[in-house]
Coordinates of C-alpha atoms in Angstrom, one line a residue:
X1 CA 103.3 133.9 121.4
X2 CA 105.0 136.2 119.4
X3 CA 105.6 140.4 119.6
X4 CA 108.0 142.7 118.4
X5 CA 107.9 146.5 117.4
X6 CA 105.9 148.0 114.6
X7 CA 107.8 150.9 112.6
X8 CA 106.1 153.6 114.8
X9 CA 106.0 153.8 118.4
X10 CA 103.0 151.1 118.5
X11 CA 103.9 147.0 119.3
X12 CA 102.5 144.1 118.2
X13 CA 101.8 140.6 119.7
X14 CA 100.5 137.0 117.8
X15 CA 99.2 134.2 119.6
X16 CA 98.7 131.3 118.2
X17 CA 97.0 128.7 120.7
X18 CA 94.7 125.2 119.9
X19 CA 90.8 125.5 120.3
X20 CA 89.1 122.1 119.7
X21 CA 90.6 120.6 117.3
X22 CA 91.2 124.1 115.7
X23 CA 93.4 127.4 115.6
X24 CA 92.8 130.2 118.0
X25 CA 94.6 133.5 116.1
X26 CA 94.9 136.5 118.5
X27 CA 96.7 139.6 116.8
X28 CA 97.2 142.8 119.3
X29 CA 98.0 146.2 118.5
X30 CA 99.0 148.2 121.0
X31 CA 99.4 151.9 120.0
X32 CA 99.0 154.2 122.9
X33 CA 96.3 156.1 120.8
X34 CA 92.5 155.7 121.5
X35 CA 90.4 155.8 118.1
X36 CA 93.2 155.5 115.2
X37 CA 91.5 152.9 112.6
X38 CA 94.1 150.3 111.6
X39 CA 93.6 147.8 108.2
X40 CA 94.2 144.3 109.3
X41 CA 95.0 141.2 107.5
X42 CA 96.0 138.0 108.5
X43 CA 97.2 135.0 106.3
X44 CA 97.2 131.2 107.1
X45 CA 99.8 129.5 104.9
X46 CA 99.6 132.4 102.4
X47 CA 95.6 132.1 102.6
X48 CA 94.4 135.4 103.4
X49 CA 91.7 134.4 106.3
X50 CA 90.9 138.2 107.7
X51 CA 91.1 141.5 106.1
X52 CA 88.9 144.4 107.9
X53 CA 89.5 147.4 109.6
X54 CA 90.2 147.7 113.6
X55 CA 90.3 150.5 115.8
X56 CA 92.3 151.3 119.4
X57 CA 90.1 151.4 122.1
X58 CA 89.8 151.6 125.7
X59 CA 92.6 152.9 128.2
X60 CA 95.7 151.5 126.6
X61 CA 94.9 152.7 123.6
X62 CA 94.9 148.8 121.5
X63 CA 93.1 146.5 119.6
X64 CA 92.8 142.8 119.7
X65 CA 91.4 140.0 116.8
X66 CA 90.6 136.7 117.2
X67 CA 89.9 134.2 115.1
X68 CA 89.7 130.3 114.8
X69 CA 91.0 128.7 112.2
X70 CA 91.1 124.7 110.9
X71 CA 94.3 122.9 111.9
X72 CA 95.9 122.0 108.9
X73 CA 97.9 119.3 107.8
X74 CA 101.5 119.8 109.2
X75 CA 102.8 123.0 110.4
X76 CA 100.2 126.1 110.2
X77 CA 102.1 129.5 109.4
X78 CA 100.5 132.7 110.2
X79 CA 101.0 136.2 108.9
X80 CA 99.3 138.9 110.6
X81 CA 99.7 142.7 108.7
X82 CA 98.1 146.1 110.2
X83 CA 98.4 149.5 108.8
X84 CA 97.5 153.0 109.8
X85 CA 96.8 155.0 106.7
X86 CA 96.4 158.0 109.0
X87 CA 100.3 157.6 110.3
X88 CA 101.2 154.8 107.6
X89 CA 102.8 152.7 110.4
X90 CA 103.0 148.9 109.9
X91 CA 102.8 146.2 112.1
X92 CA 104.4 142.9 111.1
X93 CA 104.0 139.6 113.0
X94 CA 104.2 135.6 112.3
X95 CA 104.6 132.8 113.8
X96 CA 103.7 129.0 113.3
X97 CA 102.0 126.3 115.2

């Protein structure tokens, strides 16, 4: 697991965690703001895997995205990018399995 600060007010959290043989990718923004629409990517060893849109829901104001990815040979980097075009704050993760 991995989190840090975005270049707002909003933070950020990757977790990275095995499913089955695979690679469960969980990327959380957490923004304090119930309805802002965030673009989302996510690259696995440079592969873009996701791109899409998110928006914060629900009481804390956040979104989460999973995915599954395969486990590739050696270690498996992950980038994980979100933007808010109505703010232009980024959020910037990684981390590797």
């Amino acid at each position: 697991i991995r989190e840090g600060s975005c270049s707002g007010r909003s933070d950020w959290k990757l977790k990275l965690s095995p499913e089955d043989g695979r690679i469960e990718v969980e990327f959380e923004v957490d923004q304090n703001v119930v309805g802002d629409r965030w673009r989302v990517k996510i690259l696995h060893d440079g592969d873009r895997v996701f791109a899409g849109t998110r928006t914060t829901r629900g009481a804390s104001g956040s979104f989460q995205l999973r995915i599954v990815e395969s486990d590739r040979a050696g270690s498996d980097a992950f980038r994980a990018r979100a933007r808010n075009p109505s703010t232009d704050e980024v959020c910037r993760g990684s981390a590797t399995f």
